[in-house]
């Protein structure tokens, strides 16, 4: 059974601080996705990474896929209260249809 | 575009009752799936479908049935509700293999919160 472990589970920081969220597995994935979920809503895709070692940037968010395609990280620079939410990593395999999700990291950014 | 629409948004059931959670998408996506979200456990896949007439089990299929008679609709049926099925249910759809080497880029509905007493 493939598992994705996210850390930390909960993070409370001040506005302007930097943070990194990790997503780790013992399994290889063909791609990893990061989603953000706000209360009362479904997750919304932020990014997909597919190549080992790939780095993608989305404004203040930087996503990296591990060289072995078993792990990923999300780094937020100068966090803002609008970044508050639940961040989920998800992985799937080419030809497979069972996208699995990590348990999520709940981020709270205080003004 | 409406995207993925789930109904009802909230539902309370008694143990043993049956009900159907509805999911419809207007993006002509081949792939549809149902997840449940419980605190500390993330999203767990219940059932999925890769096209009309084709369904398969996910991680936690017991107690749930699905069918896919059209591309647009993918209802989830609880035959005899149990308190362990209290959860938030999400329907998601995807256009298989578009853009990123087969990665399933999921579009989610807003969720259905189910409480079983």
CSV table of C-alpha atoms in Angstrom, one decimal:
chain,number,residue,atom,x,y,z
A,1,UNK,CA,0.0,0.0,0.0
A,2,UNK,CA,1.4,3.4,-1.0
A,3,UNK,CA,1.4,6.0,1.7
A,4,UNK,CA,2.2,9.7,1.7
A,5,UNK,CA,3.3,11.2,5.0
A,6,UNK,CA,3.1,15.0,5.5
A,7,UNK,CA,4.9,17.0,8.1
A,8,UNK,CA,4.3,19.0,10.1
A,9,UNK,CA,0.6,18.3,10.7
A,10,UNK,CA,0.0,21.8,12.0
A,11,UNK,CA,1.9,25.0,11.7
A,12,UNK,CA,1.1,28.4,13.2
A,13,UNK,CA,3.4,31.3,12.2
A,14,UNK,CA,3.5,35.1,12.1
A,15,UNK,CA,3.0,37.0,8.9
A,16,UNK,CA,6.3,37.4,7.0
A,17,UNK,CA,7.9,34.2,8.2
A,18,UNK,CA,9.1,31.4,5.8
A,19,UNK,CA,8.0,27.8,6.1
A,20,UNK,CA,8.5,24.4,4.5
A,21,UNK,CA,6.0,21.5,4.3
A,22,UNK,CA,7.2,18.0,3.5
A,23,UNK,CA,5.6,15.1,1.8
A,24,UNK,CA,7.4,11.8,2.0
A,25,UNK,CA,6.9,8.2,0.8
A,26,UNK,CA,8.8,5.0,0.4
A,27,UNK,CA,7.1,4.5,-3.0
A,28,UNK,CA,7.9,6.1,-6.3
A,29,UNK,CA,5.3,8.2,-8.0
A,30,UNK,CA,5.1,9.3,-11.6
A,31,UNK,CA,3.7,12.7,-10.4
A,32,UNK,CA,2.9,14.5,-7.3
A,33,UNK,CA,0.4,17.3,-6.8
A,34,UNK,CA,-0.1,19.9,-4.2
A,35,UNK,CA,-3.7,21.1,-3.3
A,36,UNK,CA,-4.9,23.8,-1.0
A,37,UNK,CA,-8.2,23.4,0.8
A,38,UNK,CA,-10.2,26.1,2.6
A,39,UNK,CA,-13.0,25.4,5.2
A,40,UNK,CA,-16.2,24.3,3.6
A,41,UNK,CA,-14.7,23.8,0.2
A,42,UNK,CA,-13.0,21.1,-1.9
A,43,UNK,CA,-9.3,21.0,-2.5
A,44,UNK,CA,-8.0,23.2,-5.3
A,45,UNK,CA,-4.9,22.2,-7.3
A,46,UNK,CA,-1.8,24.4,-6.9
A,47,UNK,CA,0.8,22.5,-8.9
A,48,UNK,CA,1.8,19.2,-10.5
A,49,UNK,CA,5.4,18.0,-10.6
A,50,UNK,CA,6.4,15.1,-12.8
A,51,UNK,CA,10.2,15.1,-13.3
A,52,UNK,CA,12.7,14.0,-10.5
A,53,UNK,CA,14.4,17.1,-9.2
A,54,UNK,CA,11.9,19.5,-10.8
A,55,UNK,CA,11.3,22.9,-9.1
A,56,UNK,CA,8.2,24.9,-9.8
A,57,UNK,CA,7.4,28.4,-8.5
A,58,UNK,CA,4.0,30.0,-8.0
A,59,UNK,CA,4.5,33.5,-6.8
A,60,UNK,CA,5.8,33.0,-3.2
A,61,UNK,CA,5.3,29.3,-3.3
A,62,UNK,CA,8.2,26.9,-4.4
A,63,UNK,CA,7.5,23.3,-5.0
A,64,UNK,CA,10.2,20.6,-5.4
A,65,UNK,CA,10.0,17.0,-6.5
A,66,UNK,CA,12.7,14.7,-5.1
A,67,UNK,CA,15.3,13.2,-7.4
A,68,UNK,CA,14.0,9.7,-6.8
A,69,UNK,CA,10.3,10.9,-7.1
A,70,UNK,CA,9.5,9.7,-3.6
A,71,UNK,CA,9.1,13.0,-1.9
A,72,UNK,CA,8.2,16.6,-2.4
A,73,UNK,CA,8.4,19.9,-0.5
A,74,UNK,CA,6.4,23.1,-0.5
A,75,UNK,CA,8.2,26.3,0.6
A,76,UNK,CA,6.3,29.5,1.3
A,77,UNK,CA,8.3,32.8,1.5
A,78,UNK,CA,7.0,35.7,3.5
A,79,UNK,CA,3.8,34.0,4.5
A,80,UNK,CA,0.6,36.1,4.5
A,81,UNK,CA,-2.7,35.5,6.3
A,82,UNK,CA,-4.2,34.6,2.9
A,83,UNK,CA,-2.0,31.6,2.8
A,84,UNK,CA,-4.0,30.1,5.7
A,85,UNK,CA,-5.5,26.7,4.8
A,86,UNK,CA,-5.0,23.0,4.6
A,87,UNK,CA,-2.2,21.9,2.2
A,88,UNK,CA,-2.5,18.4,0.8
A,89,UNK,CA,0.0,16.5,-1.3
A,90,UNK,CA,-1.2,13.7,-3.6
A,91,UNK,CA,0.5,11.2,-5.8
A,92,UNK,CA,-0.4,8.9,-8.6
A,93,UNK,CA,1.2,6.5,-11.0
A,94,UNK,CA,1.1,6.5,-14.8
A,95,UNK,CA,-1.7,4.2,-15.9
A,96,UNK,CA,-3.2,4.0,-12.4
A,97,UNK,CA,-6.3,5.7,-11.3
A,98,UNK,CA,-5.9,5.7,-7.6
A,99,UNK,CA,-4.6,9.1,-6.6
A,100,UNK,CA,-3.7,8.9,-2.9
A,101,UNK,CA,-3.5,11.9,-0.5
A,102,UNK,CA,-1.4,12.7,2.5
A,103,UNK,CA,-3.2,13.7,5.7
A,104,UNK,CA,-2.4,17.4,5.2
A,105,UNK,CA,-0.7,20.3,6.8
A,106,UNK,CA,-2.9,22.9,8.4
A,107,UNK,CA,-1.3,26.3,8.2
A,108,UNK,CA,-2.4,29.3,10.2
A,109,UNK,CA,-0.7,32.6,9.4
A,110,UNK,CA,-1.2,35.3,12.0
A,111,UNK,CA,-1.3,39.0,11.0
B,1,UNK,CA,-19.1,26.5,-16.0
B,2,UNK,CA,-20.4,24.8,-12.8
B,3,UNK,CA,-17.6,22.3,-12.6
B,4,UNK,CA,-18.4,19.5,-10.1
B,5,UNK,CA,-21.7,19.9,-8.3
B,6,UNK,CA,-22.5,17.8,-5.2
B,7,UNK,CA,-25.8,17.5,-3.4
B,8,UNK,CA,-26.9,17.6,-0.7
B,9,UNK,CA,-24.4,19.8,1.2
B,10,UNK,CA,-25.5,18.5,4.6
B,11,UNK,CA,-27.4,15.3,5.6
B,12,UNK,CA,-28.2,13.6,8.9
B,13,UNK,CA,-29.2,9.9,8.8
B,14,UNK,CA,-30.1,7.4,11.4
B,15,UNK,CA,-28.2,4.1,11.6
B,16,UNK,CA,-29.5,1.7,9.0
B,17,UNK,CA,-31.0,4.3,6.7
B,18,UNK,CA,-30.0,4.5,3.0
B,19,UNK,CA,-29.3,7.5,0.9
B,20,UNK,CA,-27.5,8.6,-2.3
B,21,UNK,CA,-25.0,11.4,-2.6
B,22,UNK,CA,-25.3,13.0,-6.0
B,23,UNK,CA,-22.3,14.2,-8.1
B,24,UNK,CA,-22.5,15.8,-11.5
B,25,UNK,CA,-19.8,17.4,-13.7
B,26,UNK,CA,-20.2,19.4,-16.9
B,27,UNK,CA,-16.6,19.3,-18.1
B,28,UNK,CA,-16.9,16.0,-20.1
B,29,UNK,CA,-14.3,14.4,-17.8
B,30,UNK,CA,-13.9,10.6,-18.3
B,31,UNK,CA,-12.7,10.1,-14.7
B,32,UNK,CA,-14.8,10.5,-11.6
B,33,UNK,CA,-14.1,9.5,-8.0
B,34,UNK,CA,-15.5,9.7,-4.5
B,35,UNK,CA,-13.3,10.4,-1.5
B,36,UNK,CA,-14.1,10.7,2.2
B,37,UNK,CA,-12.2,13.1,4.4
B,38,UNK,CA,-11.8,12.5,8.1
B,39,UNK,CA,-9.8,14.5,10.6
B,40,UNK,CA,-6.1,13.5,10.6
B,41,UNK,CA,-6.6,10.9,7.8
B,42,UNK,CA,-6.6,13.1,4.7
B,43,UNK,CA,-8.7,12.0,1.7
B,44,UNK,CA,-9.3,8.3,1.2
B,45,UNK,CA,-10.6,7.0,-2.1
B,46,UNK,CA,-13.9,5.1,-2.0
B,47,UNK,CA,-14.7,4.3,-5.6
B,48,UNK,CA,-13.7,5.6,-9.0
B,49,UNK,CA,-14.8,5.4,-12.6
B,50,UNK,CA,-12.9,5.8,-15.9
B,51,UNK,CA,-16.0,6.1,-18.1
B,52,UNK,CA,-19.7,5.3,-18.4
B,53,UNK,CA,-20.4,1.7,-17.3
B,54,UNK,CA,-16.9,1.2,-15.7
B,55,UNK,CA,-16.4,1.5,-11.9
B,56,UNK,CA,-13.7,0.1,-9.6
B,57,UNK,CA,-12.9,0.1,-5.9
B,58,UNK,CA,-10.6,2.4,-4.0
B,59,UNK,CA,-9.0,2.1,-0.6
B,60,UNK,CA,-12.3,2.1,1.5
B,61,UNK,CA,-15.2,0.7,-0.6
B,62,UNK,CA,-17.1,-1.3,2.0
B,63,UNK,CA,-20.6,0.0,2.7
B,64,UNK,CA,-20.7,2.0,-0.5
B,65,UNK,CA,-22.0,1.4,-4.0
B,66,UNK,CA,-21.6,3.4,-7.2
B,67,UNK,CA,-22.7,3.3,-10.8
B,68,UNK,CA,-21.9,5.4,-13.9
B,69,UNK,CA,-24.7,5.4,-16.4
B,70,UNK,CA,-23.6,8.7,-18.0
B,71,UNK,CA,-20.4,10.6,-18.4
B,72,UNK,CA,-21.8,13.5,-16.3
B,73,UNK,CA,-23.2,11.7,-13.2
B,74,UNK,CA,-21.5,9.5,-10.5
B,75,UNK,CA,-23.8,8.9,-7.5
B,76,UNK,CA,-22.6,7.3,-4.3
B,77,UNK,CA,-25.0,5.1,-2.4
B,78,UNK,CA,-24.9,4.2,1.2
B,79,UNK,CA,-27.1,1.0,1.6
B,80,UNK,CA,-27.3,0.8,5.4
B,81,UNK,CA,-25.6,3.8,7.1
B,82,UNK,CA,-23.4,3.3,10.1
B,83,UNK,CA,-21.9,5.9,12.5
B,84,UNK,CA,-18.5,5.0,11.0
B,85,UNK,CA,-19.6,6.6,7.8
B,86,UNK,CA,-19.9,10.0,9.4
B,87,UNK,CA,-17.6,12.1,7.3
B,88,UNK,CA,-17.2,14.7,4.6
B,89,UNK,CA,-17.5,13.3,1.1
B,90,UNK,CA,-15.9,14.8,-1.9
B,91,UNK,CA,-16.6,14.0,-5.5
B,92,UNK,CA,-13.8,14.7,-8.0
B,93,UNK,CA,-13.3,14.5,-11.8
B,94,UNK,CA,-10.4,14.6,-14.2
B,95,UNK,CA,-9.6,14.6,-17.8
B,96,UNK,CA,-7.4,11.5,-18.0
B,97,UNK,CA,-3.8,12.0,-19.0
B,98,UNK,CA,-4.1,15.6,-20.1
B,99,UNK,CA,-1.0,17.7,-19.8
B,100,UNK,CA,1.3,15.9,-17.5
B,101,UNK,CA,2.3,12.3,-18.4
B,102,UNK,CA,-1.0,10.8,-17.2
B,103,UNK,CA,-1.2,12.7,-13.9
B,104,UNK,CA,-4.8,12.9,-12.8
B,105,UNK,CA,-5.5,16.6,-12.2
B,106,UNK,CA,-8.6,16.5,-10.0
B,107,UNK,CA,-11.4,19.0,-9.9
B,108,UNK,CA,-13.3,18.7,-6.6
B,109,UNK,CA,-16.8,19.5,-5.6
B,110,UNK,CA,-17.6,21.5,-2.5
B,111,UNK,CA,-18.3,18.4,-0.4
B,112,UNK,CA,-21.2,16.8,1.3
B,113,UNK,CA,-21.2,16.6,5.1
B,114,UNK,CA,-22.9,13.4,6.4
B,115,UNK,CA,-23.7,12.6,10.0
B,116,UNK,CA,-25.0,9.2,11.0
B,117,UNK,CA,-26.6,9.0,14.4
